[in-house]
XYZ file of C-alpha atoms in Angstrom:
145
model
C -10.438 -4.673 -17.412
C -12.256 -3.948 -14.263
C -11.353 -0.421 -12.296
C -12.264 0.384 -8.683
C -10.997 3.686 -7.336
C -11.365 4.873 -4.055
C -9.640 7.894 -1.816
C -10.751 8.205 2.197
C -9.633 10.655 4.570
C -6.370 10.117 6.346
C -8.437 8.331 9.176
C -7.680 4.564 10.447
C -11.339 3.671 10.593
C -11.565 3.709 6.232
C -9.141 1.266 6.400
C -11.027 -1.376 7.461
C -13.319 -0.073 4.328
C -10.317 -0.857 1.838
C -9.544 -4.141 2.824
C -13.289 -4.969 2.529
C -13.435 -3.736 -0.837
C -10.608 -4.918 -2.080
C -10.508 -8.684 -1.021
C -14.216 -8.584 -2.905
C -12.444 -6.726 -6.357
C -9.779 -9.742 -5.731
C -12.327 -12.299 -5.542
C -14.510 -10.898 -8.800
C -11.025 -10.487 -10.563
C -10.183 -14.394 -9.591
C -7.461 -14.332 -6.965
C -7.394 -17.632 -5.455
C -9.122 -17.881 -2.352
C -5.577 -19.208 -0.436
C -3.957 -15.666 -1.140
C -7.051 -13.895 -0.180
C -6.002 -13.410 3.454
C -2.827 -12.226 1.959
C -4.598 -9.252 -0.343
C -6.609 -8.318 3.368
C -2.991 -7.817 5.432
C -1.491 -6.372 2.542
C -3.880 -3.896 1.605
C -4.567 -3.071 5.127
C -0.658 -2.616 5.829
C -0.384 -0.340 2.681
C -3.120 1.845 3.862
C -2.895 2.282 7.492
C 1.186 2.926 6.727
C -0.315 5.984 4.120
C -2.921 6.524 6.668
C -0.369 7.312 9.568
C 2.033 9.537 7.330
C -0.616 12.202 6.255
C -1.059 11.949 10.279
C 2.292 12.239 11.106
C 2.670 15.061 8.200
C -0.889 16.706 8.797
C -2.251 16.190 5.923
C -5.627 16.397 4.839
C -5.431 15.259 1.708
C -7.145 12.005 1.000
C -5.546 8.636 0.694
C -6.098 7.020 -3.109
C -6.744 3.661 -3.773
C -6.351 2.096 -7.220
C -7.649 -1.889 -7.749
C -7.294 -3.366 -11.070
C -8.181 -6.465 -12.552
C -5.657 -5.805 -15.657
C -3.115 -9.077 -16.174
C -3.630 -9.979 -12.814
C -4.655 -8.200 -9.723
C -3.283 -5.186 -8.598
C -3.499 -2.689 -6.442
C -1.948 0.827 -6.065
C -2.441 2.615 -2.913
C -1.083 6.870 -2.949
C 0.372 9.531 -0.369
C 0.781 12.459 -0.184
C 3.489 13.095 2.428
C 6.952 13.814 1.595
C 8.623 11.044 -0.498
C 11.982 10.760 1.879
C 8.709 10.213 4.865
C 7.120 7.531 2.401
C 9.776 5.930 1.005
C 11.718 5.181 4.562
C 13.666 2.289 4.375
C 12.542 1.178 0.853
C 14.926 4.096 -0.611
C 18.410 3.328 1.668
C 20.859 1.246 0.259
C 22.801 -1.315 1.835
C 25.072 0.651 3.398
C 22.776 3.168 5.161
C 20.374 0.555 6.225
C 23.696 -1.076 8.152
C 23.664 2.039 10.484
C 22.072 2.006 13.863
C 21.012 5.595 13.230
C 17.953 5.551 11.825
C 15.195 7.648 12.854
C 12.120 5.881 14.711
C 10.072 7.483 11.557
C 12.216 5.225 9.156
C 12.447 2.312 10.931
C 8.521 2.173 11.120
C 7.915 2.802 7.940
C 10.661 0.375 6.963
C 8.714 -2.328 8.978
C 5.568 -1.741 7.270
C 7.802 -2.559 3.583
C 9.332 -5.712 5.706
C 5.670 -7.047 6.199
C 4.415 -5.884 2.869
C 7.513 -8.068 1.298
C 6.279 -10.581 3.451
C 2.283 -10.747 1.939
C 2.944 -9.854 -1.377
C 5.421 -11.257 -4.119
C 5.187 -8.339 -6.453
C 5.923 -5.122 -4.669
C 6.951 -1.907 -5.971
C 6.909 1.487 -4.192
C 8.279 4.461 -5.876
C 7.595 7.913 -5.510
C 4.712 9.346 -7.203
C 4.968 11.148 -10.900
C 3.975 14.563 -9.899
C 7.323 14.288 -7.046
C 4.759 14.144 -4.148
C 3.812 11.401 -1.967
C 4.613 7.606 -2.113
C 2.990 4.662 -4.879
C 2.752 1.513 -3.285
C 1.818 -0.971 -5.822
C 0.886 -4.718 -4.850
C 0.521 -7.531 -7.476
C -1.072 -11.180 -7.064
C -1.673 -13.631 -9.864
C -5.883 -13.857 -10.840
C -8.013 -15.725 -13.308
C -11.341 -15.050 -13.912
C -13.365 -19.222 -13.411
């Protein structure tokens, strides 16, 4: 099992950095070259969405990026801002996301899950172990030829 770790500065220009290295860990790991385009929105989505909270937050902190090649491809992308900021909509329930009430902050966040949930078919985001920050973890099926 391949590893490839990376953390950038809360800046949107590493972004563009991310997605390049992770559609090539995707290709090495043996992601089909259809879903490919996929792993490049969805990583870039997951990133520019942890990228704007440590903005939003001020945070200085880097941005971590986990790729595995493990069962499959993965990829885990980390934040640091405050997990009711980084979980948004993801953490409302049925009920709450029925209001009209919710803050600009939540709603854009909650678009960024919407189009994640859209590129990827296994997505989990939960809040990190040590109770700071936002996990978002992406899944796609791989094979090495």
């Amino acid at each position: 099992m391949a590893t490839v770790k990376l953390s950038f500065s809360p800046a949107p220009v590493h972004v563009r950095t991310a997605r390049l290295v992770g559609v090539a860990v995707a290709r090495r790991a043996g992601v089909r070259e259809d879903l490919l385009d996929e792993v490049r929105l969805a990583i870039g989505e997951a990133c520019t969405r942890a990228v704007a909270l440590h903005r939003q937050y001020g945070l200085a902190e880097p941005v971590y990026v986990e790729m595995s090649d493990g069962g499959g491809y993965s990829v885990r992308v980390v934040d640091r801002a405050p997990i009711e900021a980084g979980l948004g909509l993801a953490a409302l329930g049925p009920d709450e996301l029925a209001k009209e009430s919710l803050s600009e902050d939540a709603l854009t966040t909650g678009v960024g899950f919407a189009l994640l949930a859209g590129f990827v078919e296994d997505l989990q985001v939960r809040p990190v172990d040590d109770g700071v920050g936002t996990e978002v973890r992406m899944a796609w099926p791989a094979g090495r030829p």
